[in-house]
Short mmCIF file of N, CA and C in Angstrom, two decimals:
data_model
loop_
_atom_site.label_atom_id
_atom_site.label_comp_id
_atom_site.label_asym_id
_atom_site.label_seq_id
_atom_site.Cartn_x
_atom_site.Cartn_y
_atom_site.Cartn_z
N UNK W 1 0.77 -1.19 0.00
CA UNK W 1 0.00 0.00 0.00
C UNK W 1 0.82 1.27 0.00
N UNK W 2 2.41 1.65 0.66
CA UNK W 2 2.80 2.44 0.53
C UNK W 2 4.03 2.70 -0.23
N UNK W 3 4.56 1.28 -0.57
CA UNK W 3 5.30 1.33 -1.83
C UNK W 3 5.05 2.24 -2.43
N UNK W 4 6.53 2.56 -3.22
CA UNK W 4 6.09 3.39 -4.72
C UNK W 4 6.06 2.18 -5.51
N UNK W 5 5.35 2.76 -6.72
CA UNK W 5 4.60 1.76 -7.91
C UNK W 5 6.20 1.53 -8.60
N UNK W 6 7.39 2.38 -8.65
CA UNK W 6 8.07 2.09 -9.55
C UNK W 6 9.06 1.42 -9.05
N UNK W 7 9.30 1.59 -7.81
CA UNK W 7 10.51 0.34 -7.10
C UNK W 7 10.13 -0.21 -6.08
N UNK W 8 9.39 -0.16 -5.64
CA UNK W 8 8.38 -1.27 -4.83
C UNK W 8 9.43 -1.11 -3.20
N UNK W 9 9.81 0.07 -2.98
CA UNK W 9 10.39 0.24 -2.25
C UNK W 9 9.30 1.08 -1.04
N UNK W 10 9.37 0.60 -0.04
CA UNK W 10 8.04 1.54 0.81
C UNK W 10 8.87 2.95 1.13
N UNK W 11 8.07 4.14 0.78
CA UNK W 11 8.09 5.75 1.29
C UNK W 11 7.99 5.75 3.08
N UNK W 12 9.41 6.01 3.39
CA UNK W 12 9.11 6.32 4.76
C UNK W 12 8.13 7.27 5.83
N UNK W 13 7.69 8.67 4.98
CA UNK W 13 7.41 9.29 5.25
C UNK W 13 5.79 8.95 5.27
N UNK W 14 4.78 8.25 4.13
CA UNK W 14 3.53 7.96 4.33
C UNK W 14 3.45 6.59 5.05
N UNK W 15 4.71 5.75 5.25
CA UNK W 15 3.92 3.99 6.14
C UNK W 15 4.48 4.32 6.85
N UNK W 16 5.26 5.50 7.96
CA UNK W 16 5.56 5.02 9.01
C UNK W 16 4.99 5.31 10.30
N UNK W 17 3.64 6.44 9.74
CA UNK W 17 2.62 6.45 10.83
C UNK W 17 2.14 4.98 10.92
N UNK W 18 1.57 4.54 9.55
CA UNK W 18 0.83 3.65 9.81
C UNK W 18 1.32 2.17 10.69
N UNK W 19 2.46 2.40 10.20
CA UNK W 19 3.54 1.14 10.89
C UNK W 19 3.68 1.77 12.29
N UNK W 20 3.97 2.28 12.46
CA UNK W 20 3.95 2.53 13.83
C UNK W 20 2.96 2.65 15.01
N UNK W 21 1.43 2.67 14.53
CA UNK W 21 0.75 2.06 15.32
C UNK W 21 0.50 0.57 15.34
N UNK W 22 0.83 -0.21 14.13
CA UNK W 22 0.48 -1.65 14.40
C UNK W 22 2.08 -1.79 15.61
N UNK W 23 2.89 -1.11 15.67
CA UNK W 23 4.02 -1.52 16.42
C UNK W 23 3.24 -1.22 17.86
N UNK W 24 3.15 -0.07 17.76
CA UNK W 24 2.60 0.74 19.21
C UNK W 24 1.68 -0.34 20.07
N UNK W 25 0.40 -1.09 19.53
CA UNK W 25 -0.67 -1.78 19.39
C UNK W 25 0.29 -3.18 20.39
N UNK W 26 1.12 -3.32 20.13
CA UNK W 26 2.07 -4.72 20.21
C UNK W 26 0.92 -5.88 19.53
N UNK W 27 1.71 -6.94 20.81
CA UNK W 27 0.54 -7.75 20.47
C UNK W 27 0.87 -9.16 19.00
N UNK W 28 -0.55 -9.29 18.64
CA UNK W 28 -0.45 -9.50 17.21
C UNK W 28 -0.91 -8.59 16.66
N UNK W 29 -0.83 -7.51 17.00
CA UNK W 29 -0.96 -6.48 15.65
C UNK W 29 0.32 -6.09 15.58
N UNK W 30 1.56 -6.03 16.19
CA UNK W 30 2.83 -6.13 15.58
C UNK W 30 3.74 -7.09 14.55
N UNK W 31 2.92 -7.99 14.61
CA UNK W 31 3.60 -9.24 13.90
C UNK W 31 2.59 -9.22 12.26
N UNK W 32 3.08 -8.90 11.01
CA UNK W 32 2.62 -8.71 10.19
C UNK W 32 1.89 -10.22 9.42
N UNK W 33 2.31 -11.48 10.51
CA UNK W 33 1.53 -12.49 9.58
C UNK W 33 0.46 -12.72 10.37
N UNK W 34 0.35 -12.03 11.65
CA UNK W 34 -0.88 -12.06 12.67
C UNK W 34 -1.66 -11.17 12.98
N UNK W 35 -1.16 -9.70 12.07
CA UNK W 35 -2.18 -9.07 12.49
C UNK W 35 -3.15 -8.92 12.52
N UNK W 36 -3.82 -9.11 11.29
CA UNK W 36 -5.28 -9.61 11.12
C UNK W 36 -5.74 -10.27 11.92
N UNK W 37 -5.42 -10.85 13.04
CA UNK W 37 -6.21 -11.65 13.86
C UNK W 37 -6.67 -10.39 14.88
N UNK W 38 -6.12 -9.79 14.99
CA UNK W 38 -5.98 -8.84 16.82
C UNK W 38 -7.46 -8.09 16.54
N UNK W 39 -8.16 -7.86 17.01
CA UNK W 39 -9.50 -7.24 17.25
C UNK W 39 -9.55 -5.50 16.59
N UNK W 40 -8.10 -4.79 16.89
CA UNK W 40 -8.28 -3.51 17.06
C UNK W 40 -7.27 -3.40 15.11
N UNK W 41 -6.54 -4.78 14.77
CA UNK W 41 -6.90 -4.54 13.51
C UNK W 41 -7.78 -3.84 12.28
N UNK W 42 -9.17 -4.50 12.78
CA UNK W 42 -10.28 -3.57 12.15
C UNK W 42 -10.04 -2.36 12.14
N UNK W 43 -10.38 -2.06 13.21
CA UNK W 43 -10.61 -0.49 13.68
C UNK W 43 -9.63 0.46 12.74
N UNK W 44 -8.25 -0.26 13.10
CA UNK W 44 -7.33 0.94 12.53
C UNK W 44 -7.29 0.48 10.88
N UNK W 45 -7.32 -0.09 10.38
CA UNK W 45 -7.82 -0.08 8.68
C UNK W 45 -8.91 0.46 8.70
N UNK W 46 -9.88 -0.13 9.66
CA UNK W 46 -11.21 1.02 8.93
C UNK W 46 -11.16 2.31 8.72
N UNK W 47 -9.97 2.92 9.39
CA UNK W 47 -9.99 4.41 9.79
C UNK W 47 -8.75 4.52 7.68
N UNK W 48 -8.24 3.76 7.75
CA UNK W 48 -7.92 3.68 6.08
C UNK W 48 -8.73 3.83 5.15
N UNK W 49 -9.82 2.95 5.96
CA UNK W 49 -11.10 3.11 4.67
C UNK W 49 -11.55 3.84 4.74
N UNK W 50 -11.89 4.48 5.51
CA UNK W 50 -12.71 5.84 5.73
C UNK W 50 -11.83 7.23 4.58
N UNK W 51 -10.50 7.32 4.55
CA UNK W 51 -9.53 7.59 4.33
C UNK W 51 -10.02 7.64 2.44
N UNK W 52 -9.99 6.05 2.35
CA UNK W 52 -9.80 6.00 0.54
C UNK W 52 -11.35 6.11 0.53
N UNK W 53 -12.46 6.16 1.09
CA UNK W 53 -13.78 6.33 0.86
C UNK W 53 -14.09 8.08 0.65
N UNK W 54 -12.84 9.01 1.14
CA UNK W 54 -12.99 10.19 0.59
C UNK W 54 -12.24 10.87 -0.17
N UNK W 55 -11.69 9.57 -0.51
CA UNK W 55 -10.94 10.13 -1.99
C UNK W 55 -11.84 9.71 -3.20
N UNK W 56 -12.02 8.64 -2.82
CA UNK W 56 -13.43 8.10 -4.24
C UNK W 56 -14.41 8.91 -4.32
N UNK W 57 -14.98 9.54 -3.00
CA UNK W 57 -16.15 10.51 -3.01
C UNK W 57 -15.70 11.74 -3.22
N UNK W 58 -14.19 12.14 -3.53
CA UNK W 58 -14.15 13.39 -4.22
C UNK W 58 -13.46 13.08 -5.57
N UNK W 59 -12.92 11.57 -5.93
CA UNK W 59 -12.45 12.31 -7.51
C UNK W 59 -13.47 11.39 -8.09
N UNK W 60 -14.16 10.55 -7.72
CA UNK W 60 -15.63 9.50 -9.07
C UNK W 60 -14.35 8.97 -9.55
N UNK W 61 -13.76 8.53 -9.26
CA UNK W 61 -13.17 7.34 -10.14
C UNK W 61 -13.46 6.40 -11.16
N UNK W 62 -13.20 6.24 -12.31
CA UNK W 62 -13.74 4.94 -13.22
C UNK W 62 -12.97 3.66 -12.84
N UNK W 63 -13.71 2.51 -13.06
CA UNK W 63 -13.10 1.30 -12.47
C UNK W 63 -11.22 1.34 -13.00
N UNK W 64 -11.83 1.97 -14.28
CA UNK W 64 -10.69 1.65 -14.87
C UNK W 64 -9.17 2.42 -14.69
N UNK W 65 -9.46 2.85 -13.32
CA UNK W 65 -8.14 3.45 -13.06
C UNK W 65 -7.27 2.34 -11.99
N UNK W 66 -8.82 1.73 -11.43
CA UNK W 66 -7.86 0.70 -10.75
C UNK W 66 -6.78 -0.27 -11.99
N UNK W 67 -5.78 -0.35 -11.46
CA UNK W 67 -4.86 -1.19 -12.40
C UNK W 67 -4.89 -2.49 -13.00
N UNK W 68 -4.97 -2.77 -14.52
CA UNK W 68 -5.09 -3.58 -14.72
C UNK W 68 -3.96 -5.26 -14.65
N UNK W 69 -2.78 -3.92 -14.68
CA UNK W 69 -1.59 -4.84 -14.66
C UNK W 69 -0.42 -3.90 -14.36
N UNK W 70 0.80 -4.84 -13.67
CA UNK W 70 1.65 -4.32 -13.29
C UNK W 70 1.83 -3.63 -11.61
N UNK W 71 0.26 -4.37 -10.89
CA UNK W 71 0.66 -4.29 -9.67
C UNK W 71 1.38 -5.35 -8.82
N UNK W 72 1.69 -4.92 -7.70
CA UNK W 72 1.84 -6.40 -7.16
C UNK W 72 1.12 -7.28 -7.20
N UNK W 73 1.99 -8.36 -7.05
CA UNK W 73 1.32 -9.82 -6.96
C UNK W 73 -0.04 -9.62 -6.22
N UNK W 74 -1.10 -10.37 -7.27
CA UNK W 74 -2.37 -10.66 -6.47
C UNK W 74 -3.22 -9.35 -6.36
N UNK W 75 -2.58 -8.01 -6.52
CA UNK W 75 -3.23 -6.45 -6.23
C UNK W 75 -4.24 -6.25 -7.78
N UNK W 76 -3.82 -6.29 -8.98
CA UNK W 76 -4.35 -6.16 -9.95
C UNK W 76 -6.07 -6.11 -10.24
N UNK W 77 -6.55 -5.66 -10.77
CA UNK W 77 -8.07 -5.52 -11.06
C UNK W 77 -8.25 -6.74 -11.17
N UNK W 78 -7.95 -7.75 -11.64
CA UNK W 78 -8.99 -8.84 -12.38
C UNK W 78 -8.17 -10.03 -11.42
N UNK W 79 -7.60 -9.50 -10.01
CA UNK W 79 -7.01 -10.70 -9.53
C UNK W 79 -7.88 -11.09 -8.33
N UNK W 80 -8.27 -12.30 -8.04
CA UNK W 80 -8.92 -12.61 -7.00
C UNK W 80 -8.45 -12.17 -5.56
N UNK W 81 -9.50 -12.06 -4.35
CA UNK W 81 -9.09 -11.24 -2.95
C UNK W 81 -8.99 -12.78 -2.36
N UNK W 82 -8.25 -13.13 -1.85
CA UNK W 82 -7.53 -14.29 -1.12
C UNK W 82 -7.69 -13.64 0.19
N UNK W 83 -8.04 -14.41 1.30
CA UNK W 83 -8.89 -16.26 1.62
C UNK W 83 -10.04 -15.90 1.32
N UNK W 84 -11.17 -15.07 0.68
CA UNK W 84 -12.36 -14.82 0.98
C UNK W 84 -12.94 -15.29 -0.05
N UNK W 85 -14.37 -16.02 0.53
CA UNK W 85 -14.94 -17.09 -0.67
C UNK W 85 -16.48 -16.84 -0.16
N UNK W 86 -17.15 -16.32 -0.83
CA UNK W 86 -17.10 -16.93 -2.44
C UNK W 86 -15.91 -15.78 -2.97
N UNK W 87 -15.74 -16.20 -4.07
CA UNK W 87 -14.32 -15.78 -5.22
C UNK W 87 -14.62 -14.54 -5.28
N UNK W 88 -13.87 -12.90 -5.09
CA UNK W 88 -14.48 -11.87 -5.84
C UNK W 88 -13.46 -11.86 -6.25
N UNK W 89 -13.39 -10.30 -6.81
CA UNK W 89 -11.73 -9.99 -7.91
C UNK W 89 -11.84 -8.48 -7.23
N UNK W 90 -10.93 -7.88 -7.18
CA UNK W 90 -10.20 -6.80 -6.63
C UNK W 90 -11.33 -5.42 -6.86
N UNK W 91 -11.41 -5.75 -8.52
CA UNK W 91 -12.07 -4.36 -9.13
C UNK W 91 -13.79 -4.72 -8.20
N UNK W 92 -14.06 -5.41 -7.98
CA UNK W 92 -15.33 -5.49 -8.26
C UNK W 92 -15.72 -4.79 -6.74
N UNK W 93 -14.49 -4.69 -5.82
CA UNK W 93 -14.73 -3.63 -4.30
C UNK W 93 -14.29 -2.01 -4.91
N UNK W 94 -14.24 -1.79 -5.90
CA UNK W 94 -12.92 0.01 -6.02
C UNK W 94 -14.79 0.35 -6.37
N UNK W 95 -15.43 0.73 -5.26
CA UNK W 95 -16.81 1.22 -5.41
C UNK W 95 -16.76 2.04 -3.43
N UNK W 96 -17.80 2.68 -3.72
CA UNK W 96 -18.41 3.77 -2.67
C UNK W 96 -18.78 2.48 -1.60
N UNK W 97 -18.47 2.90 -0.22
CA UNK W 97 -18.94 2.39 0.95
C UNK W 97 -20.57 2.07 0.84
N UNK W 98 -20.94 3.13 0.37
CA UNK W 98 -22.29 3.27 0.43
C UNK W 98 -23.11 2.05 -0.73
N UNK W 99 -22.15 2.08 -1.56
CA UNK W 99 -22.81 0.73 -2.58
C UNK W 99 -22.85 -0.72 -1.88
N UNK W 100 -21.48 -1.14 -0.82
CA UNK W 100 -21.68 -1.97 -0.10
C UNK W 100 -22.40 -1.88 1.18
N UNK W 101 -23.45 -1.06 1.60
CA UNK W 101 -24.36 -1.00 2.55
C UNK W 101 -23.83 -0.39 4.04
N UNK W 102 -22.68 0.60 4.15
CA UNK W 102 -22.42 1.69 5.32
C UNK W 102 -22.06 2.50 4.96
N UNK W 103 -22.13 3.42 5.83
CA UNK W 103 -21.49 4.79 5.85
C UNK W 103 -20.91 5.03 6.45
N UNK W 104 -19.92 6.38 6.57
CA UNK W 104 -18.96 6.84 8.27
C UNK W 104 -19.89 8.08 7.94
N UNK W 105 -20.45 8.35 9.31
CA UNK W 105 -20.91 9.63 9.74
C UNK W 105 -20.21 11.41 9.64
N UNK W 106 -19.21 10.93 9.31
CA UNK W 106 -18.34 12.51 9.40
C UNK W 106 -18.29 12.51 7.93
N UNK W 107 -18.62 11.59 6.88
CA UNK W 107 -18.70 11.64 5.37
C UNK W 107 -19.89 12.00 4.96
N UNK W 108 -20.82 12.13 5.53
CA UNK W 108 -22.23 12.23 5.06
C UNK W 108 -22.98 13.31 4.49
N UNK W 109 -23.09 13.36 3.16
CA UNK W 109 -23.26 14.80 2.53
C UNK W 109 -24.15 15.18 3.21
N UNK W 110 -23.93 17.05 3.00
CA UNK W 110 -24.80 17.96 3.06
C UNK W 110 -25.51 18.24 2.35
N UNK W 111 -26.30 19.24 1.85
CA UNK W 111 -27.68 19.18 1.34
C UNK W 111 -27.07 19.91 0.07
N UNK W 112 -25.97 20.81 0.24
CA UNK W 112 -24.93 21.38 -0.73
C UNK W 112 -24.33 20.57 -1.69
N UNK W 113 -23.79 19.44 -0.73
CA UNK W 113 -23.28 18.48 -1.85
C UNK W 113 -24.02 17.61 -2.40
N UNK W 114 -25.00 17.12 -1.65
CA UNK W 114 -26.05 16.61 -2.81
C UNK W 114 -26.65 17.02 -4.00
N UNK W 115 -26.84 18.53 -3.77
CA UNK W 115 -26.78 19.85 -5.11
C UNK W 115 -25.91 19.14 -5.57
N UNK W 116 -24.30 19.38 -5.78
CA UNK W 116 -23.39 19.24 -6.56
C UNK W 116 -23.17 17.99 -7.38
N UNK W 117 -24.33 16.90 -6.48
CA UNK W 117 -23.57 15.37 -7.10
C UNK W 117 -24.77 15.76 -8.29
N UNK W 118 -26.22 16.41 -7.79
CA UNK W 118 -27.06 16.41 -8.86
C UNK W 118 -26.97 16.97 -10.12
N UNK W 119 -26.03 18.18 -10.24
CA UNK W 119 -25.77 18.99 -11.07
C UNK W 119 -24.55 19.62 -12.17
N UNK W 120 -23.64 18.17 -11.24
CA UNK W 120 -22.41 17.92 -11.68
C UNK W 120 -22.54 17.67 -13.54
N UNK W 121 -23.05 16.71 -13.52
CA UNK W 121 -23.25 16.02 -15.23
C UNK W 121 -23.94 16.99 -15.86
N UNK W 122 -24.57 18.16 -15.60
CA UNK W 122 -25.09 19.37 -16.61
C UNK W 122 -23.86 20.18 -16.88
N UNK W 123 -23.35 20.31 -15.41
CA UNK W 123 -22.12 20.96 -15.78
C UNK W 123 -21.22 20.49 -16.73
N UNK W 124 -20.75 19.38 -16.67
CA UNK W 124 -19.88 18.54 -17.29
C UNK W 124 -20.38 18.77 -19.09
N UNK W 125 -21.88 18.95 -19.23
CA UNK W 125 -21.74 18.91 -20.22
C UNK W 125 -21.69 20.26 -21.12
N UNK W 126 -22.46 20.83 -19.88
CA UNK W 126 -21.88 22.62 -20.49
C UNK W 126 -21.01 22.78 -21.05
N UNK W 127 -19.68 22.25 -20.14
CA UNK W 127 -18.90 22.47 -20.73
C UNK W 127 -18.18 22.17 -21.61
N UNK W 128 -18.77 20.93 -22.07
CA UNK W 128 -18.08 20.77 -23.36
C UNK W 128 -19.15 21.43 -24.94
N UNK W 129 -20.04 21.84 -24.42
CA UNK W 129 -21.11 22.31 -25.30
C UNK W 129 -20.54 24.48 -25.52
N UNK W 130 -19.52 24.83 -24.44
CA UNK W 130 -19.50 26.42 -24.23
C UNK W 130 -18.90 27.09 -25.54
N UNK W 131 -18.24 26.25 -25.82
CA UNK W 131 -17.50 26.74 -27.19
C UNK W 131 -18.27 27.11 -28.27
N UNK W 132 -19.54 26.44 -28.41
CA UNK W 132 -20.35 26.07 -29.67
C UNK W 132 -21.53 27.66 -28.82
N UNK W 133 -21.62 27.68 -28.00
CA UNK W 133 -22.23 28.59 -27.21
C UNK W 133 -21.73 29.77 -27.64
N UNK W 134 -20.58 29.99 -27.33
CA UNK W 134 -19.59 31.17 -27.76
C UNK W 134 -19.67 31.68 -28.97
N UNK W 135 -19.61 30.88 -30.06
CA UNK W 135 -19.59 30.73 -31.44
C UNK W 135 -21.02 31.59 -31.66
N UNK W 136 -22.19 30.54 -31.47
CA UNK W 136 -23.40 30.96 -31.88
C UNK W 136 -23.83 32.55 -31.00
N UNK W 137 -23.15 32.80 -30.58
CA UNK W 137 -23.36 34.19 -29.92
C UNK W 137 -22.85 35.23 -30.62
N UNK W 138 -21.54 34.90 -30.96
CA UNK W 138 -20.75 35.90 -31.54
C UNK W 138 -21.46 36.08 -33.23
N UNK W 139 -21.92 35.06 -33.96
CA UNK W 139 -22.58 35.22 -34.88
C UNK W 139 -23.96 35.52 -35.10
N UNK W 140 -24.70 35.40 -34.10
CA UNK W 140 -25.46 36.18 -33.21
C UNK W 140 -25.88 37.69 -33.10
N UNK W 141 -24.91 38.28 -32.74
CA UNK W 141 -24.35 39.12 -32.44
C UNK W 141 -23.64 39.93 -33.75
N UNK W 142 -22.86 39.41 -34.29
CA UNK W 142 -22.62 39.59 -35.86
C UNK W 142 -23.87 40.27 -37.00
N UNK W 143 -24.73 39.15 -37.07
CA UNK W 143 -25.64 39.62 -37.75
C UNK W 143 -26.65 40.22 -37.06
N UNK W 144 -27.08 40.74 -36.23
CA UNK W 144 -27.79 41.55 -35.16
C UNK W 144 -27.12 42.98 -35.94
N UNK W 145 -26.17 42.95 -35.70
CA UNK W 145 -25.31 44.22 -36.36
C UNK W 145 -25.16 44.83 -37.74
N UNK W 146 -25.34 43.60 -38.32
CA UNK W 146 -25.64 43.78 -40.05
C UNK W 146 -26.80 44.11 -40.14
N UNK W 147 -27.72 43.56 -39.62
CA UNK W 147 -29.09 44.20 -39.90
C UNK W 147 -29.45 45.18 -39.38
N UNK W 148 -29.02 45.57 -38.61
CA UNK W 148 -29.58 46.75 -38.15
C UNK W 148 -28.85 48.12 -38.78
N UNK W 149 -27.74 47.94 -39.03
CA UNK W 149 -26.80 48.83 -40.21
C UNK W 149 -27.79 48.90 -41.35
N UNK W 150 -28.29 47.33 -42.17
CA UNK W 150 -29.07 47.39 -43.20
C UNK W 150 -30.13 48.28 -42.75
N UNK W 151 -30.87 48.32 -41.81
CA UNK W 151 -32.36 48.49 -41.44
C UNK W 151 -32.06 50.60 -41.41
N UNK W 152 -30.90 50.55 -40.73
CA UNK W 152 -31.05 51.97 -40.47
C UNK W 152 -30.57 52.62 -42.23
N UNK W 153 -29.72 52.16 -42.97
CA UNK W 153 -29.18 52.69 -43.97
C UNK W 153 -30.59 52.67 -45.00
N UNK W 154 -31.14 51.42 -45.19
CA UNK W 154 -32.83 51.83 -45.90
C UNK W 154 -33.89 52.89 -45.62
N UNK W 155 -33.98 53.03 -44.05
CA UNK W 155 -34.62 53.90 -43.54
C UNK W 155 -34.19 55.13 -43.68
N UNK W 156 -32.76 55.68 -43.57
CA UNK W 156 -32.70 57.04 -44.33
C UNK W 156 -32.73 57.24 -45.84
N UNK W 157 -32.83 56.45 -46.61
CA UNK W 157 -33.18 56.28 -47.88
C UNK W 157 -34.26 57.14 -48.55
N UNK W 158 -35.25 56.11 -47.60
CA UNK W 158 -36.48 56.19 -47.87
C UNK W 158 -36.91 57.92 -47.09
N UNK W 159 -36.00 57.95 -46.42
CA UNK W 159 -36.75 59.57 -45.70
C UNK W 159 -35.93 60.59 -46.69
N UNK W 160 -35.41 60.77 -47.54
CA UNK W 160 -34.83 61.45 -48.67
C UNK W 160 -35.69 61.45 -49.81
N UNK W 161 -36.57 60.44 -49.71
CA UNK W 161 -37.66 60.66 -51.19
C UNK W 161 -38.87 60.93 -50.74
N UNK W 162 -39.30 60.86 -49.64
CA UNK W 162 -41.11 61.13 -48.91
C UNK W 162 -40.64 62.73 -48.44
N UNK W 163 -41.41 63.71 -48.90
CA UNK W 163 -41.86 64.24 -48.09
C UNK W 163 -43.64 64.39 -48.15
N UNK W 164 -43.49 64.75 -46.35
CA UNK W 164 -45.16 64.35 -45.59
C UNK W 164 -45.25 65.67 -45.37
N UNK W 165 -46.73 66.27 -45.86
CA UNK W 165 -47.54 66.92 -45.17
C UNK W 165 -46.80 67.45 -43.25
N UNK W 166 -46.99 66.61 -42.77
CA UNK W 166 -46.76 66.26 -41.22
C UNK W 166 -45.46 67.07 -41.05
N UNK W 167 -44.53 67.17 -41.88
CA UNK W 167 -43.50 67.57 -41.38
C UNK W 167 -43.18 68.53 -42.23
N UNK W 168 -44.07 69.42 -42.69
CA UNK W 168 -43.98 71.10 -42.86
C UNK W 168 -43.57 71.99 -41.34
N UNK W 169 -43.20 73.19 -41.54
CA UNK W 169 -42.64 73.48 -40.50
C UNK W 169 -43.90 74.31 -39.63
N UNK W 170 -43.72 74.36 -38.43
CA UNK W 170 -45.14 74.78 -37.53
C UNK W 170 -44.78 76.31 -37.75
N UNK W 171 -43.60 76.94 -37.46
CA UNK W 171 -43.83 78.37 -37.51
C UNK W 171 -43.17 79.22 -38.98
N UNK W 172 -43.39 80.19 -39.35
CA UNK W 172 -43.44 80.26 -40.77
C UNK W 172 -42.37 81.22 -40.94
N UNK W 173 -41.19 81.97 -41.65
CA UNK W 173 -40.67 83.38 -41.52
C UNK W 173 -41.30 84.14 -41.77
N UNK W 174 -40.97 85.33 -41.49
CA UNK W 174 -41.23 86.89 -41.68
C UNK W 174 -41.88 87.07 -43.13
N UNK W 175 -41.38 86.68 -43.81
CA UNK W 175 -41.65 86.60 -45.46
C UNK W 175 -43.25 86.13 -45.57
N UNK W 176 -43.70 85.22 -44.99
CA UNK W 176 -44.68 84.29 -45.12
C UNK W 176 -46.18 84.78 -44.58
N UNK W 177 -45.23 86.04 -43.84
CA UNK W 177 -46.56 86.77 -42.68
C UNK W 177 -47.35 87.82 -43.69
N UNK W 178 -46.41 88.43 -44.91
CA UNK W 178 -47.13 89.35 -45.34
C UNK W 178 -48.50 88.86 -45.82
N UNK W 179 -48.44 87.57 -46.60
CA UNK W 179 -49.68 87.23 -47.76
C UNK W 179 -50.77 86.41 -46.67
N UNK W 180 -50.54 86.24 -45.29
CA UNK W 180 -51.82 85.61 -44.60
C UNK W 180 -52.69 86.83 -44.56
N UNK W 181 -54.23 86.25 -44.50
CA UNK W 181 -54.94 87.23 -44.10
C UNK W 181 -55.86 86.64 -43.08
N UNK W 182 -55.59 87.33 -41.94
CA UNK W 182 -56.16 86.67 -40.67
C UNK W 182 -57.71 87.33 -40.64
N UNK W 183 -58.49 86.39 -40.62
CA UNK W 183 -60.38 86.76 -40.64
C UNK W 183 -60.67 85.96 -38.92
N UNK W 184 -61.53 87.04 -38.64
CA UNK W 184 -62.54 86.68 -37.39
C UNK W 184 -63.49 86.63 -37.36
N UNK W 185 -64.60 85.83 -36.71
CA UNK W 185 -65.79 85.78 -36.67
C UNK W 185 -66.65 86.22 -35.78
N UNK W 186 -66.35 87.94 -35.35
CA UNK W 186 -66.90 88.56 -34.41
C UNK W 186 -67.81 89.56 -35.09
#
């Protein structure tokens, strides 16, 4: 488990907490072909599982990252879990606590992250849809602009050949005053 993958040499710095409580523990939880027997075994792997149960619940893993080959002996996806019978194979546990029927209480979404697990896959696909979004906007937008260039350049056109009644002028010059002849009906 804390090997590196490329020299199968264990990292002092991540197994030697862990080694050091099966030491601390004595017992048979010091003796690595007995530990599994000692009671408080469980406990302290479970607190592992708890561990890789929130790493799966934050990256969704596909099966297929578990390894198909090139782990250690017996570790591999498609290799059977020894002594436990009936037969499973490795890949068929790289799943959520919750698919095998528990939970740990300090993992237990909030009402926030249940939002997020719901809304995740819209997102996901937004975003591969934003580009095409972008596009159809900008062309959009493009011709929004052409036409309305067209629309205004016709419209002064057309106001260069009409003239209306309507838009004679309301007050008249000086010139215009001599020839009225203003009549009353008193």
């Amino acid at each position: 488990g804390f090997a590196s993958p490329l020299t199968g040499i264990a990292d002092a710095s991540q197994s030697s907490m862990h080694n050091a409580l099966h030491i601390y523990m004595n017992g048979t939880m010091s003796q690595v072909q007995g530990s599994a027997n000692d009671p408080i075994f469980l406990l302290h792997h479970a607190f592992v599982d708890s561990i890789f149960e929130q790493w799966l619940r934050r990256h969704h893993p596909l099966q297929e990252v578990y390894p198909e080959a090139n782990a250690p002996i017996g570790h591999n996806r498609e290799s059977y879990m020894v002594p436990f019978i009936p037969l499973y194979r490795n890949g068929d546990f790289f799943i959520s606590s919750r698919d095998l029927g528990y939970d740990y209480s300090n993992l237990q979404e909030s009402e926030w992250d249940i939002f997020q697990d719901y809304i995740k896959p819209y997102l996901e696909q937004a975003s591969r849809i934003w580009p095409w979004l972008i596009g159809a906007a900008v062309v959009g937008f493009a011709l929004t602009a052409v036409l309305g260039v067209l629309t205004s350049l016709l419209c002064r056109r057309r106001k260069k050949h009409r003239l209306h009644e309507e838009k004679q002028p309301l007050l008249m010059g000086k010139e215009d005053y001599h020839s009225l002849l203003y009549q009353t009906h008193l």
